[in-house]
Coordinates of N, CA and C in Angstrom, one line a residue:
X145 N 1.9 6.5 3.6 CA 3.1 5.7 3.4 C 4.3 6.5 3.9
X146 N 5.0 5.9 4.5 CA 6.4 6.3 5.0 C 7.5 6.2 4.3
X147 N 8.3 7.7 3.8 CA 9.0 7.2 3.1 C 10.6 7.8 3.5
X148 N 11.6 7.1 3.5 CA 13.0 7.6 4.4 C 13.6 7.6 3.0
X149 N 14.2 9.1 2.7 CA 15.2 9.8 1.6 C 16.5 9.7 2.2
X150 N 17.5 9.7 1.8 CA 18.9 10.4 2.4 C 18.7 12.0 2.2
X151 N 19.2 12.3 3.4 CA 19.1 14.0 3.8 C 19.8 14.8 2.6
X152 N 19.2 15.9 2.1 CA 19.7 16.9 1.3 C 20.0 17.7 1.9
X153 N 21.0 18.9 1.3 CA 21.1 20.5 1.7 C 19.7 21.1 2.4
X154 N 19.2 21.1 1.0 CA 17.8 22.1 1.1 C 16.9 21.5 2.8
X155 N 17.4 20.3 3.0 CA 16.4 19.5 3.9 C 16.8 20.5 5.4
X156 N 18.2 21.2 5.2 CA 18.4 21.8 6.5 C 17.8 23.2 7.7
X157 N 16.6 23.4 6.8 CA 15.0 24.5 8.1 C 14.8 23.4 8.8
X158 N 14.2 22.7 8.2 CA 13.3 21.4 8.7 C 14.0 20.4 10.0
X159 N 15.2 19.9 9.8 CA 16.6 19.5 10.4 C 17.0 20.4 11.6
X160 N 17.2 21.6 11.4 CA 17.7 22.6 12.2 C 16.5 22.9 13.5
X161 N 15.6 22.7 13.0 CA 14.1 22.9 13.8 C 14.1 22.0 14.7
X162 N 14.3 20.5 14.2 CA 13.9 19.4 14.8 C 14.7 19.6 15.9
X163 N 16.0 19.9 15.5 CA 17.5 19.6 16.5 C 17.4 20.2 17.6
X164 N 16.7 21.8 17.5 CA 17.0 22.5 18.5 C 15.5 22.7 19.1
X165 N 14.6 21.9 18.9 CA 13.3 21.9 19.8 C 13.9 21.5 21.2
X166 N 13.4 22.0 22.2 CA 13.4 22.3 23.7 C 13.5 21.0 24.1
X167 N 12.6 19.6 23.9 CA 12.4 18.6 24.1 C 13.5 17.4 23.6
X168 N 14.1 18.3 22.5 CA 14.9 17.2 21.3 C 16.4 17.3 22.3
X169 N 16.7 18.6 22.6 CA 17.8 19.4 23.1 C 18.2 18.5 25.0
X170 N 16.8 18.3 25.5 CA 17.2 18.1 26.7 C 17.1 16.0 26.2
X171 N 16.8 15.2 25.4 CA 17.2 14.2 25.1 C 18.2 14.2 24.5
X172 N 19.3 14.7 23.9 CA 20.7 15.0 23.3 C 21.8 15.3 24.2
X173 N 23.0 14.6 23.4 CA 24.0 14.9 24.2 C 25.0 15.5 24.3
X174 N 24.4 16.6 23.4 CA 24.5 17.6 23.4 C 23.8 19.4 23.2
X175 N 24.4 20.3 23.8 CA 23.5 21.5 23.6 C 22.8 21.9 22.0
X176 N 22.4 22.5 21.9 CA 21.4 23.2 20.5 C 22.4 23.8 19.9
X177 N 22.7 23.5 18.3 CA 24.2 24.5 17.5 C 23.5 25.5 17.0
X178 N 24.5 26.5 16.7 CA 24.3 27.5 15.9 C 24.0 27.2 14.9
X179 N 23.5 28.2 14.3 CA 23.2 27.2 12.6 C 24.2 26.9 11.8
X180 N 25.5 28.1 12.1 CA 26.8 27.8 11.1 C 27.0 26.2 11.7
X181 N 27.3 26.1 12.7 CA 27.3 24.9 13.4 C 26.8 23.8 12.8
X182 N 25.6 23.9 12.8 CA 24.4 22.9 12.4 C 24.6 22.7 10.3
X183 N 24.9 23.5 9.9 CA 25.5 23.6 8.3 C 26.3 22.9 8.2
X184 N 27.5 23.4 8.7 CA 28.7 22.3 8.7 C 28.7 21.2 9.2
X185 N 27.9 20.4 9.8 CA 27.4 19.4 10.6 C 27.1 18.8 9.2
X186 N 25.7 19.0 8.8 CA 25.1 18.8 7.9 C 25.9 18.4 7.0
X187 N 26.6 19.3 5.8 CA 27.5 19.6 4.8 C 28.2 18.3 5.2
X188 N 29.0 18.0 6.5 CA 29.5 16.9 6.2 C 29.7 15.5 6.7
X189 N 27.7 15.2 7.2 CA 27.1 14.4 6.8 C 27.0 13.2 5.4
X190 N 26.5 15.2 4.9 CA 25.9 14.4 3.5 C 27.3 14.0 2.6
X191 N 28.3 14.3 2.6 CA 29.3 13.7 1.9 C 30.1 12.6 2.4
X192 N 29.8 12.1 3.7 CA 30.2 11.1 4.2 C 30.1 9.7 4.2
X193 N 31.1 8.7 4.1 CA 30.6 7.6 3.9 C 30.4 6.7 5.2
X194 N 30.5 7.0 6.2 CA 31.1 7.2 7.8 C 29.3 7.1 8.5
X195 N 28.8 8.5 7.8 CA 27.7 8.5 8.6 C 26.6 8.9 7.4
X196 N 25.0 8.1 7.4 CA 24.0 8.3 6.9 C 22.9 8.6 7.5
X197 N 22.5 9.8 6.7 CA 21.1 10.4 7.5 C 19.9 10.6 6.4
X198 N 18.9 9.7 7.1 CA 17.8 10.0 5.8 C 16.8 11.1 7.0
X199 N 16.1 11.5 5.9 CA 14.8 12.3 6.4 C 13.3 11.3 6.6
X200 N 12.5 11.3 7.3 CA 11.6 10.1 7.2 C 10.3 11.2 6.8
X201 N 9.3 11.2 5.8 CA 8.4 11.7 5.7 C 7.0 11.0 5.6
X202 N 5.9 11.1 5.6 CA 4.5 10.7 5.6 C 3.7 11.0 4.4
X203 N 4.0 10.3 3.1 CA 3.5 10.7 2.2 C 2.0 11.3 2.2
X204 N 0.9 10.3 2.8 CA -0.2 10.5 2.4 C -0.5 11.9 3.1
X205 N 0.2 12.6 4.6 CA -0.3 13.5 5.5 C 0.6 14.8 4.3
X206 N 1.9 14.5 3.7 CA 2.6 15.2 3.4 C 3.4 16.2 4.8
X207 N 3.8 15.5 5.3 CA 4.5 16.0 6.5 C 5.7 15.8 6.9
X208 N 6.8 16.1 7.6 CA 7.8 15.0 7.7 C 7.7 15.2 8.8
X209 N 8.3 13.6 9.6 CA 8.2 12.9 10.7 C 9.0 12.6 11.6
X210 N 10.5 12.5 10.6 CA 11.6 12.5 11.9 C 12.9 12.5 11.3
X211 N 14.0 12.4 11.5 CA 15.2 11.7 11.1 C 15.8 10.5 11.7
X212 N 16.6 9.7 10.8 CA 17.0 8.5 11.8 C 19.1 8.7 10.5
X213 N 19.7 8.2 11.7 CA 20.8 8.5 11.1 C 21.7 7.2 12.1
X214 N 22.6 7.0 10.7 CA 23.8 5.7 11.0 C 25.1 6.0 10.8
X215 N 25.4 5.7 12.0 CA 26.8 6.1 12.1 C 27.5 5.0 12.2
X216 N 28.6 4.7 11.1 CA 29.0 3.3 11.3 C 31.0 3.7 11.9
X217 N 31.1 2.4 12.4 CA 32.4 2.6 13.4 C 32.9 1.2 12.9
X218 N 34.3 1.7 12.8 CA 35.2 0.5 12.1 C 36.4 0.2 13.3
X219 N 36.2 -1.2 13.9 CA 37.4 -1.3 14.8 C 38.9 -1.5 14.2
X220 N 39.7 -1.3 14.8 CA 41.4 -1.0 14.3 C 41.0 -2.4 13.2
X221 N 41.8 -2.4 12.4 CA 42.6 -3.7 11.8 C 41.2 -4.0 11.0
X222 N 40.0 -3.3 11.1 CA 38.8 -4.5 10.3 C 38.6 -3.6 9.0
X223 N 38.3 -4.4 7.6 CA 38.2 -3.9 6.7 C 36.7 -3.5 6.5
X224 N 35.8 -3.6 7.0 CA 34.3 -2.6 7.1 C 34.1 -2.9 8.5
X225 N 32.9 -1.8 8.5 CA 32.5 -1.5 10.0 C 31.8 -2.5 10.9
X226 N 32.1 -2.2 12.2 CA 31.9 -3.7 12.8 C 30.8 -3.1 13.7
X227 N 30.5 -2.1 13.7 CA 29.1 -1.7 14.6 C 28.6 -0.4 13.6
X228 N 27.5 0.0 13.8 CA 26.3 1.1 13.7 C 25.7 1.4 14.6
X229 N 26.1 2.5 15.0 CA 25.1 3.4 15.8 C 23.8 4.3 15.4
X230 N 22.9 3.6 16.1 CA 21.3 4.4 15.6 C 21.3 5.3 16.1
X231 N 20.4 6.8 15.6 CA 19.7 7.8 16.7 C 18.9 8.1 15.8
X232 N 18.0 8.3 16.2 CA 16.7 8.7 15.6 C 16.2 10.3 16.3
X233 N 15.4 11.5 15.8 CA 14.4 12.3 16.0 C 13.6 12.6 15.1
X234 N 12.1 13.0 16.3 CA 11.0 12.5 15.8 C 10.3 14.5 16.2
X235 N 9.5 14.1 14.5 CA 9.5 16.0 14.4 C 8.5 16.6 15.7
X236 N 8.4 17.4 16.8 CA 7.8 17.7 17.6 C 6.5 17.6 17.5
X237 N 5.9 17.9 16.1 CA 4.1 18.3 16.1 C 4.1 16.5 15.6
X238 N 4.6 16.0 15.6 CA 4.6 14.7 15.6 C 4.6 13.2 16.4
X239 N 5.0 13.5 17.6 CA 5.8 12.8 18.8 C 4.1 12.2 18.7
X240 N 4.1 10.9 19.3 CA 3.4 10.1 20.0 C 2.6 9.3 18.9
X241 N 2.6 8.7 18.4 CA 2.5 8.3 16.9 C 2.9 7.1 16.7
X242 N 4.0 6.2 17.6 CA 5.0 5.2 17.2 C 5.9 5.7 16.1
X243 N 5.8 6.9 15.3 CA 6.6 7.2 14.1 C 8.5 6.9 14.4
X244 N 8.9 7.0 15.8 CA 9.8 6.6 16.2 C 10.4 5.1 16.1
X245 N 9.6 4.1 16.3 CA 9.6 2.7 16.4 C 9.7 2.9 14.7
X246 N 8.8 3.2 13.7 CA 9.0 2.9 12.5 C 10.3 3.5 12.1
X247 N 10.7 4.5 12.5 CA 12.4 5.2 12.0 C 13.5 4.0 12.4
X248 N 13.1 3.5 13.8 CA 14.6 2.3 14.1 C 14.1 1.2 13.2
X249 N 13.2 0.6 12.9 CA 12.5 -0.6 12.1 C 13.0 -0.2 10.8
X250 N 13.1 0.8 10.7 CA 13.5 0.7 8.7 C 15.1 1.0 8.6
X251 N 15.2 1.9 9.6 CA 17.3 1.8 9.6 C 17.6 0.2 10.4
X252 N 17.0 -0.3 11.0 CA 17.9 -2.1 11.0 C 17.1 -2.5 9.8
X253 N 16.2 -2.4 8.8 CA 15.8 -3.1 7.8 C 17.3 -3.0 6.8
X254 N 17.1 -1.8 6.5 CA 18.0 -1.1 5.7 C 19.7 -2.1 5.9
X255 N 19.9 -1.9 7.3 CA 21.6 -2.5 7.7 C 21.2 -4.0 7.4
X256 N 20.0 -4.6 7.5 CA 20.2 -6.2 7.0 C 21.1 -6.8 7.7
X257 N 22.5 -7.6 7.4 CA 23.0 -8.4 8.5 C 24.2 -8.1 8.8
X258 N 24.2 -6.8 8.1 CA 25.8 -6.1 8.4 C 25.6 -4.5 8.5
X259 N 26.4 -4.3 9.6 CA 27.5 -5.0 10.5 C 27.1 -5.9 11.4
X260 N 27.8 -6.9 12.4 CA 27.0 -7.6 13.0 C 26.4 -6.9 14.2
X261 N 27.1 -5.8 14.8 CA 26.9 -5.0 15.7 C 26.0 -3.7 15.6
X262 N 24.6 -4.2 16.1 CA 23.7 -2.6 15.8 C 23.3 -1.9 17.4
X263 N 23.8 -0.8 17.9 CA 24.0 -0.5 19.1 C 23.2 1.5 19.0
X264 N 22.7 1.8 20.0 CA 22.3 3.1 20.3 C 22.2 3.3 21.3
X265 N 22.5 4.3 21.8 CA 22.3 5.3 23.3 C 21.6 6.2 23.7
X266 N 20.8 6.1 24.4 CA 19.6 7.1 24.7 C 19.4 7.2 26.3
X267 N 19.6 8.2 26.8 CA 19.4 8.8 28.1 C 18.5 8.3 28.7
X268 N 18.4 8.0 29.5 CA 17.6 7.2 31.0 C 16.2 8.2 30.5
X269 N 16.2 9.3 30.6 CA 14.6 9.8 30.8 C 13.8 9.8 29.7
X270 N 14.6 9.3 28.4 CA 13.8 9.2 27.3 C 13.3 8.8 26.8
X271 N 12.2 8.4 27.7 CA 11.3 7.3 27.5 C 10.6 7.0 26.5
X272 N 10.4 7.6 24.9 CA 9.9 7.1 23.7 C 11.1 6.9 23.4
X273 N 12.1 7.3 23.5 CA 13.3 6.6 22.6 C 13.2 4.7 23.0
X274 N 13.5 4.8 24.7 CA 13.9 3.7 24.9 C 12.9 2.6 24.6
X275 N 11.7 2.6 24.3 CA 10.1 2.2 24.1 C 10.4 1.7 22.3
X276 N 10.9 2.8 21.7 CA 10.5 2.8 19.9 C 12.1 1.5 20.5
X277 N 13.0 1.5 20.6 CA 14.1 0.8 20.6 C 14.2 -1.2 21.2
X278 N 13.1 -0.7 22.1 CA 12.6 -2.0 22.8 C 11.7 -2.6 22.1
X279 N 10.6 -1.9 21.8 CA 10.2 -2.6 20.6 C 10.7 -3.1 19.1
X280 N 11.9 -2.7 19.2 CA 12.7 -2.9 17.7 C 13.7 -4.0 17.9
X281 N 13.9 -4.8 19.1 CA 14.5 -5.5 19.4 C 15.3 -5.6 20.5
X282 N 16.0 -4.1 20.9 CA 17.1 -3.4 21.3 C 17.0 -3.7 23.0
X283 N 18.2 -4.6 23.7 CA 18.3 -4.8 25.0 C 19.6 -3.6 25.4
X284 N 18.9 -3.3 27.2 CA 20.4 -2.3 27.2 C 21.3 -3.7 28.0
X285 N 22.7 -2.5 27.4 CA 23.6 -3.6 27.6 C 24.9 -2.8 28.5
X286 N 24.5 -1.5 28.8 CA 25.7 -0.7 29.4 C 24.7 1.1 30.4
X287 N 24.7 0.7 31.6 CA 23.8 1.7 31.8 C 24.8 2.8 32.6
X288 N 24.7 3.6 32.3 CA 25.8 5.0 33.2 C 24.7 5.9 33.8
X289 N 25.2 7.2 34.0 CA 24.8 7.8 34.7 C 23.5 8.7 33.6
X290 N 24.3 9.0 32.9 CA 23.5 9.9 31.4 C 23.1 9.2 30.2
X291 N 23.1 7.9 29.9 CA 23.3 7.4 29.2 C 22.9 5.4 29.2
X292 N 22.3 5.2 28.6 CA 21.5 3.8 28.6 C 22.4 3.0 27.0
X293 N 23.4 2.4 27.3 CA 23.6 1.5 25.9 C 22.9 0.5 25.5
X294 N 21.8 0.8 24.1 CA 21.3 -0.6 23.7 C 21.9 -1.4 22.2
X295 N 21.6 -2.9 22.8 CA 22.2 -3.3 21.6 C 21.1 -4.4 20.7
X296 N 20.7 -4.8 19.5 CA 19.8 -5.2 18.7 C 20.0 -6.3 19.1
X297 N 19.5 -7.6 19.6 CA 19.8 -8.7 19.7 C 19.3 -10.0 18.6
X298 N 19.8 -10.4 17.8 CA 19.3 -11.1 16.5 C 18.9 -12.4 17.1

């Protein structure tokens, strides 16, 4: 069984590992943080109401599997957020699994019908991202040079 926690402190070896795997690093858009970096990242995460990050784990294997984290974005003048942004990673000894498709499937379960706007970006070469996201619904709707915009289409 699969089960998505919101992220703890303690959750941050596990977290820090994922982030700065070689493979995780060159799909990101950004370089690998230091850890103080990656702490204060974390730290204020978890106190945020802005942005949610659960941990996804595999009960029966007792492993964990990935993170999937929502960043929600409120336009001028609106009194709740009018889009979420998905990203998902998926733990290295883990990759090829679909375990990715189930991380975006339980964060749009989770958002239900709000906001109306559910949107993620993932790099042209990231070919399970764009796959677990296509399968989740997700058409792109803005393609750049680094960068592939998709959006959930209901």
């Amino acid at each position: 069984m699969i089960v998505h926690d919101r992220a703890r402190l303690n959750d941050w070896g596990r977290l820090y590992v994922m982030r700065c795997d070689p493979a995780t690093v060159a799909h990101s858009f950004g370089p690998a943080p230091s850890l103080a970096e990656h702490m204060r990242w974390l730290e204020g995460v978890i106190g945020s109401e802005k942005t949610l990050l659960f941990v996804a784990r595999d009960t029966d294997r007792g492993v964990y599997i990935g993170t999937g984290r929502i960043e929600f974005v409120t336009a001028k003048k609106a009194a709740k957020p009018t889009q979420a942004e998905l990203s998902v990673t998926v733990d290295p000894l883990q990759r090829g699994h679909g375990y990715g498709t189930e991380i975006v499937a339980a964060l749009v379960q989770y958002l239900g019908d709000a906001p109306p706007k559910i949107t993620a970006a993932v790099k042209p070469t990231n070919y399970a991202s764009l796959r677990a996201f296509a399968t989740c619904g997700f058409l792109p709707v803005k393609c750049e040079d680094d960068r592939i915009g998709l959006e959930l289409t209901r």
